[in-house]
Coordinates of C-alpha atoms in Angstrom, one line a residue:
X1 CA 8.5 -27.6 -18.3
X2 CA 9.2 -26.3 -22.0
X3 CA 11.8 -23.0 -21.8
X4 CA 9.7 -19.7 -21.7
X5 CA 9.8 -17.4 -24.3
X6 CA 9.3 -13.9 -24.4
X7 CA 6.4 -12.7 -27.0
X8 CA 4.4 -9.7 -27.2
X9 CA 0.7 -9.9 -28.1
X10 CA 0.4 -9.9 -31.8
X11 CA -3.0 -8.4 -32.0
X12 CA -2.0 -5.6 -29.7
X13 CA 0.1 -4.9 -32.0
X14 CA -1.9 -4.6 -35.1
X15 CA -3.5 -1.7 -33.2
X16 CA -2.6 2.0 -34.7
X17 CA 0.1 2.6 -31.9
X18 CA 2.5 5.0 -33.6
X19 CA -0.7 7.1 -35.1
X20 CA -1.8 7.6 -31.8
X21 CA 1.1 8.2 -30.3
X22 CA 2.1 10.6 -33.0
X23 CA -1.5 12.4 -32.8
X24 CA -1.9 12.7 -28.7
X25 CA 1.6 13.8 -27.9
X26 CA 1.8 16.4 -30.8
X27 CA -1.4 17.8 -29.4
X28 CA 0.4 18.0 -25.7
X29 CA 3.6 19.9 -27.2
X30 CA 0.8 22.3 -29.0
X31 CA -0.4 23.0 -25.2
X32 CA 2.6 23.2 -24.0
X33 CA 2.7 20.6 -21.3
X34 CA 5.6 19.8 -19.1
X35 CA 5.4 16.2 -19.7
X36 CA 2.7 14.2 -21.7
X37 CA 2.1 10.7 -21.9
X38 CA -0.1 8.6 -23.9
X39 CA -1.1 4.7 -22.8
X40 CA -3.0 2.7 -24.6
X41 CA -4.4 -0.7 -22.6
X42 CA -6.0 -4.1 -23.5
X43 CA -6.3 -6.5 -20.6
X44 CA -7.8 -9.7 -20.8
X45 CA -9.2 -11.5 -18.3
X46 CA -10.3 -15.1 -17.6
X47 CA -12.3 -16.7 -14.1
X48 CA -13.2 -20.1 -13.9
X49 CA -15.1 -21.8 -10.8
X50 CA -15.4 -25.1 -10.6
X51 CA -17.7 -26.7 -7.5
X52 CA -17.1 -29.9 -7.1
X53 CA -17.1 -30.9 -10.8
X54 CA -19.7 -28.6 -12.3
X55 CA -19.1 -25.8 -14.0
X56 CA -20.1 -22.9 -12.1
X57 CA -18.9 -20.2 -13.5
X58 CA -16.9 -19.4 -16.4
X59 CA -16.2 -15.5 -18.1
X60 CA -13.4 -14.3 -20.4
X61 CA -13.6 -10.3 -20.8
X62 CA -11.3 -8.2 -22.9
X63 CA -11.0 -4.2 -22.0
X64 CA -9.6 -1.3 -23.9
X65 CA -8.9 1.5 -23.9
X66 CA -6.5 4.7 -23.6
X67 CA -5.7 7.7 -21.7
X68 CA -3.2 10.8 -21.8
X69 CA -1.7 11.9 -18.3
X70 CA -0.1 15.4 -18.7
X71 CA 2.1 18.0 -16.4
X72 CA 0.0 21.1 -17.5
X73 CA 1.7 24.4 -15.4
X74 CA 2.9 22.2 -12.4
X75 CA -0.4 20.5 -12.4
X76 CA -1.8 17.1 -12.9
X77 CA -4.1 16.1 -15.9
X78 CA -5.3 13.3 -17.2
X79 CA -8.1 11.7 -19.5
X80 CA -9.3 8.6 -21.0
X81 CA -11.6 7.1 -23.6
X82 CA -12.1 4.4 -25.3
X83 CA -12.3 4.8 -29.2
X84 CA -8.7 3.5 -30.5
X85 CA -8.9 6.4 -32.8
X86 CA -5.8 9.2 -33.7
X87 CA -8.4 12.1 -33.2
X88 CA -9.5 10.4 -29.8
X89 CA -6.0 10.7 -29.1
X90 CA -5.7 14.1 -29.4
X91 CA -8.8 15.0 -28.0
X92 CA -7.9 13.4 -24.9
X93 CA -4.6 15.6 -24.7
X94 CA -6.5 18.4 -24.7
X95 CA -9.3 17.2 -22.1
X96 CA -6.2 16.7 -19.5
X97 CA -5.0 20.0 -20.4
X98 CA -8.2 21.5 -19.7
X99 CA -8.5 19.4 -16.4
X100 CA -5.0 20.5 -15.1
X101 CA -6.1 24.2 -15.7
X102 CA -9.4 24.1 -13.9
X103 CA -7.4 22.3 -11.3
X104 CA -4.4 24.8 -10.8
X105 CA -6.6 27.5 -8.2
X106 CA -6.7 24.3 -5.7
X107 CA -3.3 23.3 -6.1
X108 CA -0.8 24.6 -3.1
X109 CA 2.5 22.4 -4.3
X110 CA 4.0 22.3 -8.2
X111 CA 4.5 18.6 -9.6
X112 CA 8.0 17.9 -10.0
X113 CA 8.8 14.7 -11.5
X114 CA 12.4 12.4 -11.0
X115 CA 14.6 12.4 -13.8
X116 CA 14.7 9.2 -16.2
X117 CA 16.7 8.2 -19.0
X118 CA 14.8 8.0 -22.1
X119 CA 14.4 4.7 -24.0
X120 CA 13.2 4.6 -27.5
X121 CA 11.4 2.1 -29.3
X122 CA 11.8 -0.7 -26.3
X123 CA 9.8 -3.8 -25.9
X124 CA 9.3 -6.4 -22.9
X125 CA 7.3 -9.1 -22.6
X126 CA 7.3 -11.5 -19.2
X127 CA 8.1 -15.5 -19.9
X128 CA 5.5 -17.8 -20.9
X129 CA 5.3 -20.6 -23.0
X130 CA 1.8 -21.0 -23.8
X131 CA -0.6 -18.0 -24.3
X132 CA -3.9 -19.1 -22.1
X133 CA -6.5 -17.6 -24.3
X134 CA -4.5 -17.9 -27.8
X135 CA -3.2 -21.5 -27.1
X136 CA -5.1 -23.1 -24.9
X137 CA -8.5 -24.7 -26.3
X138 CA -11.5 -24.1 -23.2
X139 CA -12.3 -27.8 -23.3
X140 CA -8.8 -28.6 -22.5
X141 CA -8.9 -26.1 -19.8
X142 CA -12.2 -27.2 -18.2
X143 CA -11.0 -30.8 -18.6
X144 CA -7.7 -30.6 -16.3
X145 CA -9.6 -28.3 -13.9
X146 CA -12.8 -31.0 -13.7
X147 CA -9.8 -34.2 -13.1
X148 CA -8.5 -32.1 -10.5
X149 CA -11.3 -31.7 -8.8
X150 CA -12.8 -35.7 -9.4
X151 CA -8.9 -36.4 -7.9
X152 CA -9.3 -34.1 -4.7
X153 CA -12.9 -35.2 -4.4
X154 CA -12.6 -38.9 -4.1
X155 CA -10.1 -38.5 -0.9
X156 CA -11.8 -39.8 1.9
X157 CA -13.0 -37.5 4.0
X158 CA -13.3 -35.0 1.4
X159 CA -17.4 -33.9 1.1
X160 CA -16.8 -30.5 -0.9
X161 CA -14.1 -28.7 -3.4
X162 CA -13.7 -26.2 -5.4
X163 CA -11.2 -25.7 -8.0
X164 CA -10.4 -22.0 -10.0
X165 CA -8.5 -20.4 -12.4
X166 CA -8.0 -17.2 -13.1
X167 CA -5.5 -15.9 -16.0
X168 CA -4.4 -12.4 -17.4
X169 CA -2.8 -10.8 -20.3
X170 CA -1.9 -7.3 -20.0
X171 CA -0.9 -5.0 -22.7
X172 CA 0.5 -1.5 -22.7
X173 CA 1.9 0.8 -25.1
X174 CA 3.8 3.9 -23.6
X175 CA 4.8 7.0 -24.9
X176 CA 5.5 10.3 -23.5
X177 CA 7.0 13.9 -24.9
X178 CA 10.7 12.9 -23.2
X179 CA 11.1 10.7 -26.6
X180 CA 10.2 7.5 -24.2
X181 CA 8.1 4.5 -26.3
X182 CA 7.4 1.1 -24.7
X183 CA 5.1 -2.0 -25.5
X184 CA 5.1 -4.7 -23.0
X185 CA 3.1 -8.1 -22.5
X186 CA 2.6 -9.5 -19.6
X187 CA 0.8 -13.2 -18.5
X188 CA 0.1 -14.0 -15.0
X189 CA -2.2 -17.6 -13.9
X190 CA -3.4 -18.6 -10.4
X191 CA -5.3 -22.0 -10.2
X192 CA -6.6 -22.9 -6.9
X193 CA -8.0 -25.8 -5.3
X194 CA -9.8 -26.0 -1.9
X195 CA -11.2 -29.2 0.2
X196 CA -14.2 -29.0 3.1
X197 CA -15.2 -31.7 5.8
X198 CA -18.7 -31.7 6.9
X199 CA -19.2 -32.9 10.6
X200 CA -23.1 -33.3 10.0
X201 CA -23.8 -34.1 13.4
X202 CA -22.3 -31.3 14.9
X203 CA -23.2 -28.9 12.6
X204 CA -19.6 -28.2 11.8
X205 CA -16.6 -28.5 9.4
X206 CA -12.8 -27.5 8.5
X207 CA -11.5 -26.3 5.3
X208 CA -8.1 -26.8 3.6
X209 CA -6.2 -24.9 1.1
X210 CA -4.1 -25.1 -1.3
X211 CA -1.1 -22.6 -1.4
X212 CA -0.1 -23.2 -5.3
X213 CA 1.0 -19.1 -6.0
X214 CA -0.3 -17.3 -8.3
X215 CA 2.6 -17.0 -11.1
X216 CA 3.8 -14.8 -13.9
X217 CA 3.4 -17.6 -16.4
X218 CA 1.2 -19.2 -19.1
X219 CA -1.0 -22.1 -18.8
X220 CA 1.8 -24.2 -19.1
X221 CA 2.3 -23.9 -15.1
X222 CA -1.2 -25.5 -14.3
X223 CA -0.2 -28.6 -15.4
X224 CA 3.9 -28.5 -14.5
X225 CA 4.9 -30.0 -11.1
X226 CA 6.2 -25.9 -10.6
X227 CA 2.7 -25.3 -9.4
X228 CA 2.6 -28.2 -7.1
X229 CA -0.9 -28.7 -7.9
X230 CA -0.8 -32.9 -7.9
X231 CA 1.2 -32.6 -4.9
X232 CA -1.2 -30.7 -3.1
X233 CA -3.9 -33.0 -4.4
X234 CA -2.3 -35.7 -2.6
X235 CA -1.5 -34.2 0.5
X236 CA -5.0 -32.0 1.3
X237 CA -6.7 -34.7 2.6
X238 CA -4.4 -36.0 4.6
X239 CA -3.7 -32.6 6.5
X240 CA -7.4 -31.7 6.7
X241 CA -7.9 -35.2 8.1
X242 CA -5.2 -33.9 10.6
X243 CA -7.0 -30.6 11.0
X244 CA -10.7 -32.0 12.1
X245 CA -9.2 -34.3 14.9
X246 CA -6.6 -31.9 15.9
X247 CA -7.3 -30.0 19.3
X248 CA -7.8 -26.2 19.9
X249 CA -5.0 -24.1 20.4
X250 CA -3.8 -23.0 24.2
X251 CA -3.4 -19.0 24.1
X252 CA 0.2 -17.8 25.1
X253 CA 3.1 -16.8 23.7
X254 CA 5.5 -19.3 21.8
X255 CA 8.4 -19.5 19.4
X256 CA 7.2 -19.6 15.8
X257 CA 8.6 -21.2 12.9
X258 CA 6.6 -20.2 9.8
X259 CA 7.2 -21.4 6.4
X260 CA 7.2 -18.9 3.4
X261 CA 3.6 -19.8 2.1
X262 CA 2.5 -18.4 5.5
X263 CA 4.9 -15.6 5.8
X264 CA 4.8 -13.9 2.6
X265 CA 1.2 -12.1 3.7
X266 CA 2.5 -10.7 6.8
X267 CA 5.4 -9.4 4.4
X268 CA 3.2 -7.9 2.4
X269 CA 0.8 -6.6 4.4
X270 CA 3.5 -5.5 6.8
X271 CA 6.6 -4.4 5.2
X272 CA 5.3 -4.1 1.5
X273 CA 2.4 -1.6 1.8
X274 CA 4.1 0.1 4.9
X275 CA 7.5 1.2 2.9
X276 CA 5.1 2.7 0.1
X277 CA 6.5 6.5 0.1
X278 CA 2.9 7.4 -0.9
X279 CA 1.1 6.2 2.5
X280 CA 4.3 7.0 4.4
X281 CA 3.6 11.1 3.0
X282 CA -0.6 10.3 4.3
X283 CA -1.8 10.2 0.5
X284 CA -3.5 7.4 1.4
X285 CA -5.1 8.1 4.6
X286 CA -8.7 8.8 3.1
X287 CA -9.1 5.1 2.2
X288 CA -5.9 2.7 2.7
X289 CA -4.4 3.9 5.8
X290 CA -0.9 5.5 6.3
X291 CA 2.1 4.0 7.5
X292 CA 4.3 3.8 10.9
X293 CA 7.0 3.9 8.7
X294 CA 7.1 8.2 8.3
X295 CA 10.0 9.8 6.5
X296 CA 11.7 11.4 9.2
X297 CA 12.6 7.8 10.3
X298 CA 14.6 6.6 7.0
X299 CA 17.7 4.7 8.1
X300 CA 17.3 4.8 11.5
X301 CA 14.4 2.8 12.1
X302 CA 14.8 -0.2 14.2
X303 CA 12.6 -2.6 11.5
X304 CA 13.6 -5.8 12.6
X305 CA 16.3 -7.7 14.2
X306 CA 19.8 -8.0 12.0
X307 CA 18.8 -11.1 10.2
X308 CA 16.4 -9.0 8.5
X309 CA 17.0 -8.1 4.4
X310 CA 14.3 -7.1 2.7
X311 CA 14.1 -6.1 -1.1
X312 CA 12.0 -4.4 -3.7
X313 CA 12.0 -5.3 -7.4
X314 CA 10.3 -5.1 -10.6
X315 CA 12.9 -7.2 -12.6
X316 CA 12.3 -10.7 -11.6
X317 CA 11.0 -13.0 -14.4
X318 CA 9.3 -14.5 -11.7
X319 CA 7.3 -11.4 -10.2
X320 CA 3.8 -10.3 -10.8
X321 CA 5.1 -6.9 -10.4
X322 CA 8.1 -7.2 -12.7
X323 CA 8.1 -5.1 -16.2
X324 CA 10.3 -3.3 -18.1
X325 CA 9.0 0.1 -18.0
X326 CA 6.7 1.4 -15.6
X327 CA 3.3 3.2 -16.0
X328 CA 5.2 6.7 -15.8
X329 CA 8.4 5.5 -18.6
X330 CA 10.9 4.3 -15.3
X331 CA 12.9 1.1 -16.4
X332 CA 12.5 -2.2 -13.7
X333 CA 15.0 -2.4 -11.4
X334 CA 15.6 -3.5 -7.9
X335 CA 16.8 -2.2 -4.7
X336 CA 16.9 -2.4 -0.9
X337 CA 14.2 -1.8 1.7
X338 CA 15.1 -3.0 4.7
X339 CA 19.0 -4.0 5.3
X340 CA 20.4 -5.8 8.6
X341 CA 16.9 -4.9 10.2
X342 CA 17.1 -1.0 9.1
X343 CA 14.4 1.4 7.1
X344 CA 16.8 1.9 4.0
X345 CA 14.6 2.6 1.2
X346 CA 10.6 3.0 0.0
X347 CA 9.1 2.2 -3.2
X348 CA 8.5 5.4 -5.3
X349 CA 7.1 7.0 -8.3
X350 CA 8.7 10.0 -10.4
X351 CA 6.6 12.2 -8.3
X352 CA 6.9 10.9 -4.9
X353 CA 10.9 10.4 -5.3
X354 CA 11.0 14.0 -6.5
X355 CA 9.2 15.2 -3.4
X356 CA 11.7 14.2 -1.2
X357 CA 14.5 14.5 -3.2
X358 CA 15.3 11.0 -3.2
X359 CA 16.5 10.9 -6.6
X360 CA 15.3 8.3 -9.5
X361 CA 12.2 6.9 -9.1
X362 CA 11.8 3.0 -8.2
X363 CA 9.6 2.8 -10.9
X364 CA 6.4 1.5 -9.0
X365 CA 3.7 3.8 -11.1
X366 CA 0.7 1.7 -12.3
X367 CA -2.5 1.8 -13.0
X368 CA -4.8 -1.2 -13.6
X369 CA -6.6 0.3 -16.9
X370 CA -6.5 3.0 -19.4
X371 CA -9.4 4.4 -17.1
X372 CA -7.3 4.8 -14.1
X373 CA -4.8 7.5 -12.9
X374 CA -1.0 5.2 -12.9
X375 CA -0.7 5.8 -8.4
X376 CA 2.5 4.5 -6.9
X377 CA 1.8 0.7 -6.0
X378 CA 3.4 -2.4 -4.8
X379 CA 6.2 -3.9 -5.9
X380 CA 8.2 -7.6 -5.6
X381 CA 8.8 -7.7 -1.9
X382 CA 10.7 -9.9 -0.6
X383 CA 12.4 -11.4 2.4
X384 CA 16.1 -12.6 1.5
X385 CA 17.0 -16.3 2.7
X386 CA 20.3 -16.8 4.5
X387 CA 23.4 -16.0 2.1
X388 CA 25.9 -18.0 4.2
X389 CA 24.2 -21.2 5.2
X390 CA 21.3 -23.2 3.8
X391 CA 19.3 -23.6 6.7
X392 CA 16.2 -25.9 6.7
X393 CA 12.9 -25.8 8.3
X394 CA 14.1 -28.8 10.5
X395 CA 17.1 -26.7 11.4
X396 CA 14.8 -24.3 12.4
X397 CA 12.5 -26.5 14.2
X398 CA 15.1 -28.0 15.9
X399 CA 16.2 -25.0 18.0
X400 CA 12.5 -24.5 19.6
X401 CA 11.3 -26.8 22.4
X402 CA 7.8 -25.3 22.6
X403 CA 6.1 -23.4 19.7
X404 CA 4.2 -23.8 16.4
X405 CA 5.1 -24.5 13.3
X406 CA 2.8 -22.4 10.9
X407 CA 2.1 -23.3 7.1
X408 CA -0.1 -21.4 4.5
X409 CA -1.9 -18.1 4.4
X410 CA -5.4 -17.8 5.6
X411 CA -7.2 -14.9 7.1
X412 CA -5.4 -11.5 8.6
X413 CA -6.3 -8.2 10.0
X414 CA -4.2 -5.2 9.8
X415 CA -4.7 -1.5 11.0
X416 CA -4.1 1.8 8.9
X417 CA -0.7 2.4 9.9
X418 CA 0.3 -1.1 8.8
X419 CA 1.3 -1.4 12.4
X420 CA -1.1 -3.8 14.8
X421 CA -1.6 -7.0 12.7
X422 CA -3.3 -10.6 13.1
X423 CA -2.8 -13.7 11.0
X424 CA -4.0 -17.2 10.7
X425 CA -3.1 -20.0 8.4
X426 CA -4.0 -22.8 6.9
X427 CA -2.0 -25.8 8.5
X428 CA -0.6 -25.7 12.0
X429 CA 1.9 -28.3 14.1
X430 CA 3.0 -28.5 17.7
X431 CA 6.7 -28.1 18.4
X432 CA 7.9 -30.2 21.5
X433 CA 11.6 -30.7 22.0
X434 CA 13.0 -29.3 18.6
X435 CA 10.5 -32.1 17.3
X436 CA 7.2 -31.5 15.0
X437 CA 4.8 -33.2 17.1
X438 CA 0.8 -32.8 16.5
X439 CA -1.3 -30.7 14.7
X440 CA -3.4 -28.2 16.4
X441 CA -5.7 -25.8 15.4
X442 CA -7.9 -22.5 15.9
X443 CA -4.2 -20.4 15.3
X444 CA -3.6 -16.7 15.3
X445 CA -0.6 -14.7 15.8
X446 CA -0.3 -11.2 17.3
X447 CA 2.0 -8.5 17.0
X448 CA 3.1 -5.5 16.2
X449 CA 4.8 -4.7 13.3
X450 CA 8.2 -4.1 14.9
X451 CA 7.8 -6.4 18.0
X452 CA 7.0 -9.1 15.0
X453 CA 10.5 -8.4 12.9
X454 CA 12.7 -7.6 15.7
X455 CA 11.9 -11.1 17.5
X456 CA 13.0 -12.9 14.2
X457 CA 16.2 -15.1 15.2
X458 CA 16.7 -16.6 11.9
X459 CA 15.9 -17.1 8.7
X460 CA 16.3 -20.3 6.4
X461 CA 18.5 -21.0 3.5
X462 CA 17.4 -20.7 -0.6
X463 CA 15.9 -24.4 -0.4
X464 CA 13.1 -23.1 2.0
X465 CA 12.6 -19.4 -0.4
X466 CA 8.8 -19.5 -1.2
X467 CA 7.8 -17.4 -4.3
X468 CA 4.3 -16.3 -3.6
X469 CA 2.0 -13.8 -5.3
X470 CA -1.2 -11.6 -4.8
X471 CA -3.4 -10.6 -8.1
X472 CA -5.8 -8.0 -6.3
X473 CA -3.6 -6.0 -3.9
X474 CA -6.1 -2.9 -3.6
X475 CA -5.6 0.7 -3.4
X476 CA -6.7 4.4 -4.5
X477 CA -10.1 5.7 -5.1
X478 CA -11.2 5.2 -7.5
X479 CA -10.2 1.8 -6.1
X480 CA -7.7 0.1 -8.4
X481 CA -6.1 -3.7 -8.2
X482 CA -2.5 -4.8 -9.2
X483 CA -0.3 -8.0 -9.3
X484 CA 2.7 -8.2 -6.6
X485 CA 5.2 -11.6 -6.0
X486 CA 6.7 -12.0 -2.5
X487 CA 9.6 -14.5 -2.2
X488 CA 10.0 -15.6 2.0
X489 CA 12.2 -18.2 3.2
X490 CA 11.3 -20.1 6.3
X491 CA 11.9 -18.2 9.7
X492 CA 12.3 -18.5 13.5
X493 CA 10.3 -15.7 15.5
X494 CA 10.7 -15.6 19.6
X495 CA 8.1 -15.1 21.8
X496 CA 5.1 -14.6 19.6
X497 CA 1.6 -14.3 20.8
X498 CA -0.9 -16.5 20.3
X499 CA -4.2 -16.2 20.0
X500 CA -7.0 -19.1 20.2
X501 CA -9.8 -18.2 17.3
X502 CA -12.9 -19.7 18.4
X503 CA -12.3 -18.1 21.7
X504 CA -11.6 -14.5 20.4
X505 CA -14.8 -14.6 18.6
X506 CA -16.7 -15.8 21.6
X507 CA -17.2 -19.6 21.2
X508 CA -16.1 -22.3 23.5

């Protein structure tokens, strides 16, 4: 694949982004604000749906917009328009300076925000080679996409696909009254493919998946062999073949090896909303849930067993998280969550951080639109692969003689404290002997949180590190959607309950 480059949007940039800058924050220093911040946004959006190999759906929208957050008297303000105009600019100040004074009778607690440096005049833009709407010609698109699908579809045993793409290009100017100004691009791509088997005669059939990750990348990763996508095409058939024939799972509990296309959900379902300071405070408990994972039990809590290392970012080229500034001014970085199976750190905002005097933010505000409040939100979360040893999955598999090898992401259920989880998958194998044997089916795993972690024996080595992602991790009400990466190396888990599908929902 052709070496990324790193290129901010040139139209975004013909917009007046000094003038409005100029305009909104001079009217916040006029109203004497205790910080001010102007964004302005442009997202584009693409979603293509292939069914079979018609067309069945195919929109490109473009939004705009921007909004001024302010500090107003220890109070939060904020509004947002969408005329691209200086005097809008302004106007918009003084709306969230209005709205933070009508707010201040209700308010029991003062806003106090972390400390940043400031950074002047900064740019950032994530690696891509080629721009998907700039670049990229629609027939071109729609022809790949419609060979993929005519490839997938002539497998035997193959009576249904669908094939998708969805791409994004995010811009956002920053600028608040610390002196802080940023303008960042950033290009994320998920094609999917997906193959069904129709048992007419019994009314029945089995889907496959593919588990090609959604990438920080241009269009150039649809057609490299990074997204695995001709790989996948080959192999589909041949494991959903395996799937139809394959018998139902016996319930019980067994040792689990599960591959990193599997295991990055429960990671972030698991570990990456539950260290979010803002649920572990109960912000969230309205809508989203809370977290086990309270305050009082920061670096003490037993997470997982030792093997357990698990990071936060925002400064991987890889990660749909990663940027260089976040939606409040706080440079990407990365730090620790979860070291040698120990609560260690959360992800914060400047607010959050500040609240418990944790010191500089993490740098995990965003907000999806100019239209939406920046909330604290999910970073790159990631499980770290063995530093001494490459183990493999065979390694792994070789020190069970009766469990389940699990492969892909499926279906999961989680409750609000991010505590009492389920999880499926998409491909599932018998373990006899330290031997992958035959493929079963009908698969769910149950746990608890820390039950989950703490029976982890051992993780595999960089050669089995999966680099997944999630475009539409929700949150906040008004409810809001954001990019996060997950990088999970293969691991061994003891003891692990499991569930039989069909049976838990009543069938036979």
């Amino acid at each position: 694949m052709t070496s990324a480059t790193r290129r901010l949007d040139a139209g975004f940039l013909s917009l007046p982004l000094t003038e409005l800058a100029d305009a909104a924050l001079a009217a916040c220093r006029r109203l004497g604000v205790d910080y001010g911040a102007l964004r302005v946004v442009q997202t584009k959006r693409q979603v293509i749906t292939l069914r079979n190999t018609d067309v069945e759906s195919s929109a490109t929208t473009t939004e705009s917009g921007l909004s001024v957050r302010v500090v107003h008297g220890g109070v939060w303000g904020f509004a947002a328009g969408v005329a691209i105009t200086p005097a809008e600019a302004a106007r918009l100040a003084e709306r969230a300076v209005a709205v933070a004074r009508v707010s201040a009778p209700t308010i029991t607690t003062r806003v106090e925000l972390a400390e940043e440096p400031v950074y002047a005049d900064r740019t950032w833009a994530s690696p891509y080679v080629l721009d998907p709407f700039d670049d990229v010609e629609e027939s071109h698109k729609l022809a790949v996409l419609t060979d993929y699908a005519e490839r997938l579809l002539a497998a035997d045993g193959v009576d249904f696909v669908r094939v998708g793409l969805e791409a994004v290009r995010e811009n956002v100017f920053y600028a608040d009254t610390f002196g802080t100004t940023t303008t960042q691009t950033r290009v994320r791509i998920l094609p999917t493919l997906s193959a069904t088997s129709v048992d007419r005669a019994r009314g029945s059939f089995e889907s496959m998946r593919s588990v090609c990750p959604a990438a920080a990348a241009g269009w150039e990763y649809v057609e490299s062999a990074a997204s695995g996508l001709t790989e996948e095409i080959e192999r589909i058939p041949i494991w959903l073949a395996e799937k139809v024939k394959a018998p139902s799972v016996e319930p019980g509990r067994y040792d689990l090896v599960i591959d990193g296309s599997n295991l990055f959900l429960t990671i972030h379902e698991s570990i990456g909303h539950a260290t979010e300071l803002d649920r572990a405070l109960g912000y969230e408990a309205a809508y989203a849930g809370t977290s086990f994972a309270t305050v009082d039990q920061l670096g003490t809590l037993h997470y997982g067993s030792p093997v357990m290392h698990v990071t936060a970012d925002r400064d991987t080229d890889w990660g749909l998280a990663s940027v260089g500034w976040d939606d409040e001014g706080v440079a990407g970085q990365h730090w620790d969550l979860i070291r040698e199976g120990r609560l260690v750190g959360y992800q914060t905002d400047r607010a959050t951080a500040a609240t418990l005097g944790l010191g500089r933010s993490s740098g995990a505000a965003y907000a999806d639109s100019a239209g939406h409040v920046p909330i604290q939100r999910m970073c790159n979360v990631s499980l770290q692969p063995d530093p001494v040893r490459d183990t493999s999955v065979e390694d792994l598999v070789s020190r069970v003689e009766r469990g389940i090898y699990i492969f892909g992401d499926n279906s999961w259920s989680i409750d609000q404290q991010r505590y009492n989880f389920q999880f499926t998958g998409q491909r599932f194998v018998s373990i006899e002997n330290g031997r992958l044997t035959t493929p079963l089916r009908d698969v769910a795993y149950q746990a608890t949180t820390t039950d989950f972690w703490r029976s982890m024996e051992a993780v595999g080595g960089p050669s089995t590190f999966y680099r997944a992602g999630i475009f539409n991790c929700g949150k906040g009400q008004p409810g809001q959607v954001s990019p996060a990466s997950h990088g999970s190396p293969a691991a061994l888990f003891r003891g692990v309950t499991i569930l039989n599908t069909v049976h838990e929902a009543g069938g036979s």
